[in-house]
């Protein structure tokens, strides 16, 4: 289990698209959580593995670890009122279930997204491509 007092949102710092999203989160959303590239995080202390964090974003808080859209929902619920409302909606089970295919599509195509580069492309055998 994670050993952190302040929630941590973990993303892929090698991906330009992901890094751009992380900067947006820090500068615009301003959640009450640390936003950290997994390459600079103590994954063991967070209770995460490299396989996990290379396949999805993660939100780690005391007693709670979520991935993908659920992690984004948790992060948004730790921000201002409008973002909190969006996080609450995204956190609803049916909405989260519908968001997973979209999340996986974005993960597979992040090199094509604004700010993405060829370095963002996932290799054919990457875990995020399995879904």
XYZ file of C-alpha atoms in Angstrom:
131
model
C 0.000 0.000 0.000
C 1.108 3.525 -0.688
C 2.834 5.502 2.027
C 2.142 9.118 1.160
C 0.301 11.818 3.079
C -0.407 14.096 0.114
C -2.055 12.469 -2.905
C 0.192 11.875 -5.909
C -0.840 11.805 -9.576
C 1.684 9.791 -11.594
C 2.102 10.220 -15.367
C 4.592 9.278 -18.101
C 7.275 11.964 -18.179
C 8.830 10.541 -21.367
C 5.713 11.430 -23.336
C 5.462 15.032 -24.540
C 1.650 14.851 -24.717
C 1.452 13.488 -21.158
C 3.910 16.126 -19.940
C 1.830 18.861 -21.609
C -1.273 17.532 -19.858
C 0.619 17.460 -16.537
C 1.643 21.105 -16.988
C -1.995 21.990 -17.728
C -3.040 20.168 -14.554
C -0.464 21.999 -12.458
C -1.046 25.448 -13.994
C -4.807 25.461 -14.599
C -6.468 22.786 -12.485
C -4.154 23.184 -9.478
C -5.247 20.083 -7.561
C -4.358 19.417 -3.931
C -2.036 16.657 -5.108
C 1.511 16.318 -6.361
C 1.808 15.709 -10.115
C 4.899 13.565 -10.718
C 6.427 11.813 -13.726
C 6.789 8.140 -12.867
C 10.416 8.280 -13.953
C 11.096 10.561 -10.945
C 8.743 8.905 -8.460
C 9.576 6.337 -5.797
C 7.281 3.697 -7.266
C 7.946 1.238 -4.450
C 6.879 3.773 -1.824
C 3.735 4.458 -3.865
C 2.956 0.746 -4.181
C 3.211 0.865 -7.987
C 5.245 -0.988 -10.586
C 6.817 0.231 -13.800
C 4.435 -1.999 -15.774
C 1.451 -0.296 -14.142
C 2.596 3.280 -14.641
C 3.739 2.705 -18.198
C 0.193 1.585 -19.064
C -1.873 4.309 -17.351
C -1.825 7.365 -15.119
C -2.251 6.645 -11.411
C -3.646 8.518 -8.447
C -2.269 7.424 -5.093
C -3.713 8.634 -1.786
C -3.826 7.063 1.665
C -6.007 3.980 1.300
C -6.768 4.609 -2.400
C -4.996 3.791 -5.656
C -6.784 4.326 -8.979
C -5.757 4.247 -12.632
C -6.791 5.818 -15.932
C -10.092 7.732 -15.934
C -10.739 6.866 -12.275
C -7.371 8.445 -11.397
C -8.265 11.550 -13.393
C -11.622 11.727 -11.601
C -9.892 11.459 -8.217
C -7.432 14.186 -9.194
C -10.202 16.520 -10.374
C -12.117 16.005 -7.127
C -9.080 17.501 -5.334
C -9.306 20.794 -7.287
C -11.580 23.840 -7.506
C -15.367 23.711 -7.598
C -15.854 23.343 -11.371
C -13.123 20.701 -11.625
C -14.532 18.924 -8.577
C -17.916 18.705 -10.285
C -16.309 17.294 -13.443
C -14.404 14.769 -11.318
C -17.590 13.719 -9.563
C -19.303 13.057 -12.885
C -16.273 11.229 -14.324
C -16.087 9.193 -11.117
C -19.572 7.736 -11.584
C -19.192 4.042 -12.429
C -21.092 4.159 -15.746
C -19.171 7.253 -16.861
C -15.818 5.780 -15.830
C -16.667 2.546 -17.659
C -17.454 4.524 -20.810
C -14.312 6.634 -20.381
C -11.935 3.643 -20.346
C -12.168 2.927 -24.105
C -11.589 6.620 -24.820
C -8.637 6.655 -22.411
C -7.107 3.587 -24.072
C -7.567 5.113 -27.530
C -5.817 8.311 -26.406
C -3.008 6.250 -24.825
C -2.487 4.324 -28.064
C -2.560 7.511 -30.145
C -0.872 9.986 -27.815
C 1.937 10.535 -30.313
C -0.690 12.053 -32.641
C -2.199 14.345 -30.008
C -1.344 18.055 -29.740
C 2.104 18.287 -28.190
C 2.786 14.617 -28.875
C 5.940 13.429 -30.596
C 7.165 10.190 -32.127
C 8.767 9.422 -28.756
C 5.243 9.235 -27.281
C 4.269 6.283 -29.489
C 3.730 3.031 -27.629
C 5.498 -0.054 -28.967
C 3.241 -2.736 -30.495
C 3.636 -5.070 -27.479
C 2.945 -2.356 -24.842
C 0.349 -3.263 -22.158
C -1.844 -0.255 -23.038
C -2.312 -1.675 -26.540
C -3.805 -4.940 -25.219
C -7.189 -3.369 -24.493
